[in-house]
Coordinates of C-alpha atoms and ligand atoms in Angstrom, one line a residue:
X1 CA 37.8 -8.3 -13.3
X2 CA 38.9 -7.1 -16.7
X3 CA 36.7 -8.6 -19.4
X4 CA 39.7 -8.9 -21.8
X5 CA 41.2 -11.4 -19.4
X6 CA 38.0 -13.1 -18.2
X7 CA 36.2 -16.1 -19.5
X8 CA 32.7 -15.0 -20.5
X9 CA 31.5 -17.2 -23.4
X10 CA 28.2 -15.5 -24.4
X11 CA 26.2 -16.9 -27.3
X12 CA 24.7 -14.9 -30.1
X13 CA 22.1 -17.5 -31.1
X14 CA 19.3 -18.6 -28.8
X15 CA 19.9 -22.3 -28.1
X16 CA 17.1 -24.3 -29.6
X17 CA 17.1 -27.0 -26.9
X18 CA 16.0 -24.6 -24.1
X19 CA 12.3 -24.5 -23.5
X20 CA 12.1 -21.8 -20.8
X21 CA 13.5 -18.4 -20.5
X22 CA 15.9 -19.0 -17.5
X23 CA 17.5 -22.0 -19.3
X24 CA 17.9 -19.9 -22.5
X25 CA 19.4 -17.0 -20.6
X26 CA 21.7 -19.2 -18.6
X27 CA 23.1 -20.7 -21.8
X28 CA 23.3 -17.4 -23.7
X29 CA 24.9 -15.5 -20.9
X30 CA 27.6 -18.2 -20.4
X31 CA 26.5 -19.3 -17.0
X32 CA 26.5 -23.1 -17.6
X33 CA 27.4 -25.7 -20.1
X34 CA 25.6 -29.0 -20.4
X35 CA 27.9 -32.0 -20.2
X36 CA 25.3 -34.7 -20.1
X37 CA 21.5 -34.8 -19.7
X38 CA 20.8 -32.9 -16.5
X39 CA 24.5 -32.5 -15.7
X40 CA 26.2 -29.1 -16.0
X41 CA 29.5 -27.4 -15.7
X42 CA 29.3 -24.0 -14.0
X43 CA 31.2 -21.4 -16.0
X44 CA 32.7 -18.4 -14.1
X45 CA 29.7 -16.1 -14.1
X46 CA 27.3 -18.8 -13.1
X47 CA 29.6 -20.1 -10.5
X48 CA 29.8 -16.7 -8.9
X49 CA 26.0 -16.6 -8.6
X50 CA 25.9 -20.1 -7.2
X51 CA 28.4 -19.2 -4.5
X52 CA 26.5 -16.0 -3.6
X53 CA 23.3 -18.0 -3.1
X54 CA 25.2 -20.7 -1.1
X55 CA 26.7 -18.0 1.1
X56 CA 23.3 -16.4 1.9
X57 CA 21.9 -19.8 2.8
X58 CA 24.9 -20.5 5.0
X59 CA 24.6 -17.2 6.9
X60 CA 20.9 -17.8 7.6
X61 CA 21.5 -21.4 8.7
X62 CA 24.2 -20.3 11.0
X63 CA 22.0 -17.4 12.4
X64 CA 19.3 -20.0 13.2
X65 CA 21.8 -22.1 15.1
X66 CA 22.5 -24.9 12.6
X67 CA 26.1 -26.1 12.4
X68 CA 27.9 -26.7 9.1
X69 CA 29.5 -30.0 8.2
X70 CA 30.4 -31.7 4.9
X71 CA 29.3 -35.2 4.1
X72 CA 30.5 -37.1 1.0
X73 CA 28.7 -37.5 -2.3
X74 CA 29.2 -41.2 -2.3
X75 CA 27.5 -43.3 0.4
X76 CA 27.7 -47.0 1.3
X77 CA 24.5 -48.9 0.6
X78 CA 24.5 -50.5 4.1
X79 CA 23.1 -47.4 5.7
X80 CA 20.2 -47.3 3.3
X81 CA 19.5 -50.9 3.9
X82 CA 19.2 -50.2 7.6
X83 CA 16.3 -47.8 6.9
X84 CA 14.8 -49.9 4.1
X85 CA 15.3 -47.0 1.7
X86 CA 17.8 -48.8 -0.6
X87 CA 15.1 -50.8 -2.3
X88 CA 12.3 -48.2 -1.8
X89 CA 14.2 -45.4 -3.6
X90 CA 14.0 -47.1 -7.0
X91 CA 15.6 -46.1 -10.3
X92 CA 16.2 -42.5 -9.2
X93 CA 19.1 -43.7 -7.2
X94 CA 22.5 -44.0 -9.0
X95 CA 24.1 -47.2 -7.7
X96 CA 27.8 -47.8 -8.2
X97 CA 30.2 -50.7 -7.4
X98 CA 33.8 -50.2 -6.4
X99 CA 36.7 -52.5 -7.4
X100 CA 36.0 -54.7 -4.4
X101 CA 32.4 -55.1 -5.5
X102 CA 31.1 -53.0 -2.6
X103 CA 27.9 -51.2 -3.3
X104 CA 27.9 -47.4 -3.2
X105 CA 25.4 -44.8 -4.2
X106 CA 25.6 -41.2 -5.2
X107 CA 23.6 -39.6 -2.4
X108 CA 20.1 -38.2 -3.4
X109 CA 19.7 -36.9 0.2
X110 CA 21.4 -37.6 3.6
X111 CA 19.0 -38.5 6.4
X112 CA 20.5 -42.0 6.7
X113 CA 24.1 -40.8 6.8
X114 CA 23.6 -37.9 9.2
X115 CA 21.7 -40.2 11.5
X116 CA 24.7 -42.6 11.5
X117 CA 27.0 -39.7 12.4
X118 CA 24.6 -38.6 15.2
X119 CA 24.2 -42.0 16.8
X120 CA 28.0 -42.4 16.9
X121 CA 28.6 -39.4 19.1
X122 CA 25.4 -38.2 20.8
X123 CA 24.2 -40.2 23.8
X124 CA 22.5 -37.7 26.1
X125 CA 19.5 -35.3 25.8
X126 CA 21.9 -32.7 27.2
X127 CA 23.6 -32.5 23.8
X128 CA 20.3 -31.5 22.2
X129 CA 18.9 -29.8 20.3
X130 CA 21.3 -30.3 17.4
X131 CA 21.0 -29.2 13.8
X132 CA 23.7 -30.3 11.3
X133 CA 23.7 -29.1 7.7
X134 CA 25.8 -29.2 4.6
X135 CA 25.7 -27.9 1.0
X136 CA 26.7 -30.8 -1.3
X137 CA 26.0 -32.1 -4.7
X138 CA 23.2 -34.6 -5.0
X139 CA 22.3 -37.1 -7.7
X140 CA 18.8 -38.2 -8.7
X141 CA 18.4 -40.0 -11.9
X142 CA 15.3 -38.0 -12.9
X143 CA 13.1 -39.6 -15.7
X144 CA 12.9 -36.3 -17.4
X145 CA 15.7 -33.9 -16.6
X146 CA 14.7 -30.5 -18.1
X147 CA 14.6 -26.8 -17.8
X148 CA 18.4 -26.6 -17.3
X149 CA 19.5 -26.5 -13.7
X150 CA 15.9 -26.4 -12.5
X151 CA 15.5 -30.1 -12.9
X152 CA 18.9 -31.5 -13.2
X153 CA 20.2 -35.0 -12.3
X154 CA 23.3 -33.7 -10.5
X155 CA 22.3 -30.6 -8.4
X156 CA 23.5 -28.6 -5.4
X157 CA 21.4 -28.8 -2.3
X158 CA 21.7 -27.4 1.2
X159 CA 20.3 -30.0 3.5
X160 CA 19.9 -29.5 7.3
X161 CA 18.9 -32.2 9.8
X162 CA 17.5 -31.5 13.3
X163 CA 17.6 -33.8 16.3
X164 CA 15.4 -33.3 19.4
X165 CA 14.4 -35.2 22.5
X166 CA 10.6 -34.7 22.0
X167 CA 7.9 -33.5 19.6
X168 CA 7.8 -30.0 21.1
X169 CA 11.5 -29.6 20.6
X170 CA 11.2 -30.9 17.1
X171 CA 8.5 -28.4 16.4
X172 CA 10.7 -25.6 17.7
X173 CA 13.5 -26.7 15.4
X174 CA 11.0 -26.9 12.5
X175 CA 9.9 -23.3 13.2
X176 CA 13.5 -22.1 13.2
X177 CA 14.1 -23.5 9.8
X178 CA 10.8 -22.1 8.5
X179 CA 11.8 -18.6 9.6
X180 CA 15.4 -19.0 8.3
X181 CA 14.0 -20.0 4.9
X182 CA 11.7 -16.9 4.7
X183 CA 14.8 -14.8 5.5
X184 CA 17.2 -16.5 3.1
X185 CA 14.9 -16.3 0.1
X186 CA 14.0 -12.6 0.9
X187 CA 17.7 -11.8 1.0
X188 CA 18.1 -13.3 -2.5
X189 CA 15.5 -10.8 -3.8
X190 CA 12.7 -13.3 -4.3
X191 CA 9.3 -13.7 -2.7
X192 CA 8.5 -17.3 -1.7
X193 CA 5.3 -18.7 -0.2
X194 CA 5.3 -21.6 2.3
X195 CA 2.8 -24.2 1.2
X196 CA 1.5 -27.3 3.0
X197 CA 2.9 -30.3 1.1
X198 CA 3.1 -34.0 0.8
X199 CA 6.1 -35.6 2.5
X200 CA 7.0 -38.0 -0.3
X201 CA 9.9 -40.5 0.0
X202 CA 11.4 -38.5 3.0
X203 CA 8.3 -39.6 5.0
X204 CA 6.7 -38.0 8.0
X205 CA 3.6 -36.0 8.7
X206 CA 4.4 -32.3 8.6
X207 CA 5.9 -30.5 5.6
X208 CA 6.0 -27.2 3.8
X209 CA 7.3 -26.4 0.4
X210 CA 8.7 -22.9 -0.3
X211 CA 7.4 -21.8 -3.7
X212 CA 8.4 -18.9 -6.0
X213 CA 5.5 -17.9 -8.2
X214 CA 6.3 -18.2 -11.9
X215 CA 4.3 -19.1 -15.0
X216 CA 6.8 -21.8 -16.0
X217 CA 6.7 -23.5 -12.6
X218 CA 6.0 -27.2 -12.4
X219 CA 3.8 -27.0 -9.3
X220 CA 0.2 -25.8 -9.2
X221 CA -0.5 -23.8 -6.1
X222 CA -3.5 -22.5 -4.3
X223 CA -3.2 -19.8 -1.6
X224 CA -4.6 -16.8 0.2
X225 CA -3.4 -13.5 -1.4
X226 CA -2.4 -12.0 1.9
X227 CA 0.5 -14.5 2.1
X228 CA 2.1 -12.7 -0.7
X229 CA 2.5 -9.4 1.2
X230 CA 3.4 -10.6 4.7
X231 CA 6.5 -8.9 6.2
X232 CA 9.5 -11.2 6.7
X233 CA 11.3 -11.2 10.1
X234 CA 14.4 -8.9 10.1
X235 CA 18.0 -9.6 11.0
X236 CA 17.2 -9.0 14.7
X237 CA 14.8 -12.0 14.9
X238 CA 15.6 -14.0 18.0
X239 CA 15.9 -17.7 17.2
X240 CA 15.9 -18.6 20.9
X241 CA 12.5 -17.0 21.3
X242 CA 9.2 -18.8 20.5
X243 CA 8.8 -18.5 16.7
X244 CA 5.4 -20.2 16.7
X245 CA 3.5 -16.9 16.3
X246 CA 5.4 -16.0 13.1
X247 CA 4.7 -19.5 11.7
X248 CA 1.1 -19.6 12.8
X249 CA 0.4 -16.2 11.2
X250 CA 1.1 -17.8 7.9
X251 CA -0.1 -21.4 8.4
X252 CA -3.5 -20.0 9.4
X253 CA -4.0 -18.8 5.8
X254 CA -4.8 -21.4 3.2
X255 CA -1.8 -22.4 1.0
X256 CA -1.3 -25.8 -0.6
X257 CA 0.2 -27.5 -3.5
X258 CA -2.0 -29.5 -5.8
X259 CA -1.2 -32.9 -4.3
X260 CA -2.7 -31.9 -0.9
X261 CA -5.1 -29.2 -2.1
X262 CA -8.7 -29.5 -0.9
X263 CA -11.0 -27.5 -3.2
X264 CA -13.9 -27.3 -0.7
X265 CA -11.7 -26.0 2.1
X266 CA -10.1 -23.4 -0.3
X267 CA -13.5 -22.0 -1.1
X268 CA -14.7 -22.0 2.5
X269 CA -11.6 -20.4 3.9
X270 CA -10.6 -17.9 1.2
X271 CA -12.9 -15.2 -0.1
X272 CA -13.2 -15.1 -3.9
X273 CA -11.2 -11.8 -4.2
X274 CA -8.3 -13.4 -2.2
X275 CA -8.0 -16.6 -4.1
X276 CA -4.7 -17.2 -5.8
X277 CA -4.4 -20.2 -8.2
X278 CA -1.0 -20.0 -9.9
X279 CA 2.1 -21.9 -10.9
X280 CA 5.3 -22.0 -8.9
X281 CA 8.8 -23.3 -8.6
X282 CA 9.7 -25.3 -5.4
X283 CA 13.0 -23.9 -4.1
X284 CA 12.9 -25.5 -0.7
X285 CA 11.1 -28.0 1.5
X286 CA 11.1 -28.7 5.2
X287 CA 9.9 -32.0 6.8
X288 CA 9.2 -33.1 10.3
X289 CA 9.4 -36.9 10.3
X290 CA 9.7 -37.8 13.9
X291 CA 11.3 -41.2 14.6
X292 CA 11.2 -42.5 11.0
X293 CA 15.0 -42.8 10.9
X294 CA 15.9 -42.9 14.6
X295 CA 13.9 -46.1 15.3
X296 CA 15.3 -48.4 12.5
X297 CA 18.8 -46.9 13.0
X298 CA 18.6 -47.0 16.8
X299 CA 19.6 -43.3 17.2
X300 CA 18.6 -42.9 20.8
X301 CA 19.6 -40.6 23.6
X302 CA 19.3 -41.0 27.4
X303 CA 16.5 -38.7 28.6
X304 CA 16.3 -36.8 31.9
X305 CA 14.6 -39.9 33.5
X306 CA 17.5 -42.2 32.5
X307 CA 15.5 -44.0 29.8
X308 CA 16.7 -44.3 26.2
X309 CA 14.4 -42.7 23.6
X310 CA 14.7 -42.4 19.8
X311 CA 15.2 -38.8 18.8
X312 CA 12.6 -36.8 16.9
X313 CA 14.0 -35.6 13.6
X314 CA 13.4 -33.2 10.7
X315 CA 15.1 -32.4 7.4
X316 CA 15.3 -29.2 5.5
X317 CA 16.4 -28.8 1.9
X318 CA 17.1 -25.8 -0.3
X319 CA 17.8 -26.2 -4.0
X320 CA 20.8 -24.0 -4.3
X321 CA 21.5 -24.7 -8.1
X322 CA 17.8 -24.6 -8.9
X323 CA 17.6 -21.2 -7.3
X324 CA 19.9 -19.7 -10.0
X325 CA 17.2 -20.6 -12.6
X326 CA 14.3 -19.7 -10.4
X327 CA 15.7 -16.2 -9.7
X328 CA 16.1 -15.6 -13.4
X329 CA 12.5 -16.8 -14.0
X330 CA 11.4 -14.2 -11.5
X331 CA 13.7 -11.4 -12.6
X332 CA 14.4 -10.8 -16.3
X333 CA 13.2 -8.7 -19.3
X334 CA 13.5 -8.8 -23.1
X335 CA 17.2 -7.8 -23.0
X336 CA 18.3 -10.5 -20.5
X337 CA 18.8 -11.2 -16.8
X338 CA 18.1 -8.7 -14.1
X339 CA 20.0 -9.9 -11.1
X340 CA 18.8 -8.8 -7.6
X341 CA 21.9 -7.1 -6.1
X342 CA 22.6 -9.7 -3.4
X343 CA 23.1 -12.5 -5.8
X344 CA 24.5 -10.6 -8.8
X345 CA 27.9 -12.0 -10.1
X346 CA 29.3 -8.5 -10.1
X347 CA 28.0 -5.3 -8.4
X348 CA 29.0 -2.8 -11.1
X349 CA 30.0 -2.9 -14.7
X350 CA 32.3 -0.3 -16.3
X351 CA 31.9 0.1 -20.1
X352 CA 34.8 1.7 -21.9
X353 CA 33.3 3.0 -25.2
X354 CA 36.6 3.8 -26.8
X355 CA 39.4 1.5 -25.6
X356 CA 42.7 3.0 -26.7
X357 CA 41.6 6.6 -26.2
X358 CA 43.9 8.1 -23.6
X359 CA 41.4 10.1 -21.6
X360 CA 38.7 7.3 -21.7
X361 CA 41.2 4.6 -20.6
X362 CA 42.4 6.8 -17.8
X363 CA 38.9 7.6 -16.5
X364 CA 37.9 3.9 -16.6
X365 CA 41.1 2.8 -14.9
X366 CA 40.5 5.2 -12.1
X367 CA 36.9 4.1 -11.5
X368 CA 37.9 0.4 -11.7
X369 CA 40.8 0.8 -9.3
X370 CA 38.9 2.9 -6.7
X371 CA 35.7 0.8 -6.7
X372 CA 37.8 -2.4 -6.5
X373 CA 39.8 -1.0 -3.6
X374 CA 36.5 -0.1 -1.9
X375 CA 35.5 -3.8 -2.0
X376 CA 33.1 -3.8 -4.9
X377 CA 33.0 -6.6 -7.5
X378 CA 33.6 -4.7 -10.7
X379 CA 33.5 -6.1 -14.2
X380 CA 35.4 -3.8 -16.5
X381 CA 34.8 -4.1 -20.2
X382 CA 38.1 -2.9 -21.5
X383 CA 37.8 -4.7 -24.9
X384 CA 37.7 -2.9 -28.3
X385 CA 34.2 -4.3 -29.2
X386 CA 31.6 -1.9 -30.6
X387 CA 29.6 0.1 -28.1
X388 CA 26.3 -1.6 -29.2
X389 CA 27.7 -5.0 -28.6
X390 CA 29.0 -3.9 -25.1
X391 CA 25.6 -2.6 -24.1
X392 CA 23.8 -5.8 -25.3
X393 CA 26.2 -8.0 -23.4
X394 CA 26.0 -6.1 -20.2
X395 CA 22.2 -6.1 -20.4
X396 CA 22.2 -9.8 -21.1
X397 CA 24.3 -10.7 -18.1
X398 CA 22.3 -8.5 -15.9
X399 CA 24.9 -6.6 -13.7
X400 CA 22.7 -4.3 -11.5
X401 CA 24.7 -1.0 -12.3
X402 CA 26.5 0.1 -15.4
X403 CA 28.9 3.0 -15.7
X404 CA 29.3 4.0 -19.3
X405 CA 32.5 6.0 -20.1
X406 CA 33.1 7.6 -23.5
X407 CA 35.1 10.6 -24.9
X408 CA 32.0 12.7 -25.6
X409 CA 30.8 12.7 -22.0
X410 CA 34.3 13.1 -20.6
X411 CA 34.7 16.3 -22.6
X412 CA 31.9 17.7 -20.4
X413 CA 33.5 15.9 -17.4
X414 CA 30.7 13.3 -17.1
X415 CA 30.0 9.6 -17.3
X416 CA 26.6 7.9 -17.6
X417 CA 25.3 5.5 -15.1
X418 CA 22.4 3.1 -15.8
X419 CA 20.3 1.0 -13.5
X420 CA 19.8 -2.3 -15.2
X421 CA 16.4 -3.0 -13.6
X422 CA 14.6 0.3 -14.4
X423 CA 16.7 1.5 -17.3
X424 CA 17.1 4.8 -15.5
X425 CA 20.1 6.8 -16.6
X426 CA 21.9 9.7 -15.0
X427 CA 25.0 11.8 -15.8
X428 CA 27.5 12.2 -13.0
X429 CA 31.0 13.5 -12.7
X430 CA 33.8 11.1 -12.2
X431 CA 34.1 12.0 -8.5
X432 CA 30.4 11.6 -7.9
X433 CA 30.3 8.3 -9.6
X434 CA 33.2 6.9 -7.5
X435 CA 31.6 8.3 -4.4
X436 CA 28.2 6.7 -5.1
X437 CA 29.5 3.2 -5.7
X438 CA 32.4 3.1 -3.3
X439 CA 30.3 2.8 -0.3
Ligands
LIG1 P1 10.7 -32.0 -6.9 O1 9.3 -32.1 -6.3 O2 10.9 -30.7 -7.6 O3 11.2 -33.2 -7.6 P2 11.7 -32.9 -4.4 O4 10.5 -32.5 -3.5 O5 11.9 -34.2 -4.8 O6 11.7 -31.9 -5.6 P3 13.4 -32.4 -2.1 O7 13.7 -33.8 -1.7 O8 12.4 -31.6 -1.3 O9 13.0 -32.3 -3.6 O10 14.8 -31.6 -2.2 C1 15.0 -30.3 -1.6 C2 15.1 -29.2 -2.8 O11 16.1 -29.6 -3.7 C3 13.9 -29.0 -3.6 O12 13.0 -28.1 -2.9 C4 14.4 -28.4 -4.8 O13 14.6 -27.0 -4.7 C5 15.8 -29.1 -5.0 N1 15.7 -30.2 -6.0 C6 15.1 -31.4 -5.9 N2 15.3 -32.1 -7.0 C7 16.0 -31.3 -7.8 C8 16.5 -31.5 -9.2 N3 16.3 -32.6 -9.8 N4 17.2 -30.5 -9.7 C9 17.5 -29.4 -9.1 N5 17.0 -29.1 -7.8 C10 16.3 -30.1 -7.2
LIG2 MG1 10.4 -31.3 -2.2

């Protein structure tokens, strides 16, 4: 992408309405634009990051055996009346009437609807286990939308729903999602800790929240320090195998959010030098809720003994749009965002320090063409802005690698490459540069 033809509306001033660093940086780097309280338009750079996160989540859901669908944002109220949640959900639910006076709502979550889909088609235990997921916009009319996309009213969520014949099956499905979550967050370059949690309006009796540690987080967390350093299962993890040992290894160590925290247990189970009491951001939550929806909605299957039983369910959410902010909270410095490579909007930036100079233009064009042909996402700053402004913008938007090309270096046959994260600089020839980034 040539910057001269791109749409990258960076701001010089720090927006005064933003209270936390990720919100400030998202506005300054031109990632989002607020259209109403808690409702944002995604600008090109932000949208690229959002899509990268969505894709990582999709790959890990698929790897764990979940199947992608897409349910609508608008739902009929009838489904929610069947489960009793229409009245229970309260003012957080955005209720709408169509021209025929039929009640609709903008979905805050999809347990009711997915259970309706399930019961329409699945009749036998032989079709189980089943896990259906989608990534779709949700609306929750939060009392206090704040911190930008971290607590929006409209936000993008991946939500998966598992259906099993019995409790043991449901537990296996829960464990698959637990492991898939560990993998997905690690691939995004962030460290998350699964914490025992309250089940809230989703209901049920087993739940974990996945928390990224950050001082600006809204949750208070208590956990065992060793949880921070546990290795995450690799790509070769077998989702058909028993995953209980991987889960147990973690759940045996104390980790709880403040709403279920037990101070006495924390002190008994965790030695003083291993006690972590910190703040964190919830980026995902998984629930086992059993028959909470299948009983009222009559979502039953015929078991091996010929009897109809309500299925055992779970639901599994990831805050895809919240993650954009959470990753920035975990990865930035004074100059701006430091994207982890797997979610960066571009892999490499090329900075032309003297646009219009024949030799400099030629070298930049060659790098840009060859790296693009090799499949890298390259942002080429071909504008005639001052070098100082170019450096500042590239640092602000956080592209992991910068290739700086100017006439002085080219006289010696070199360009400068800079790693955004460490600031480390190196001088390489044109050929070496292309070689390094073209793989
Ligand atoms: P919170 O406690 O932060 O309000 P929640 O527990 O109500 O979230 P869930 O129902 O567990 O949210 O939704 C799954 C995920 O969706 C959350 O883990 C979070 O990452 C994301 N999420 C929830 N509410 C919002 C919101 N208002 N804005 C952005 N993301 C959200
Ligand atoms: Mg939650």
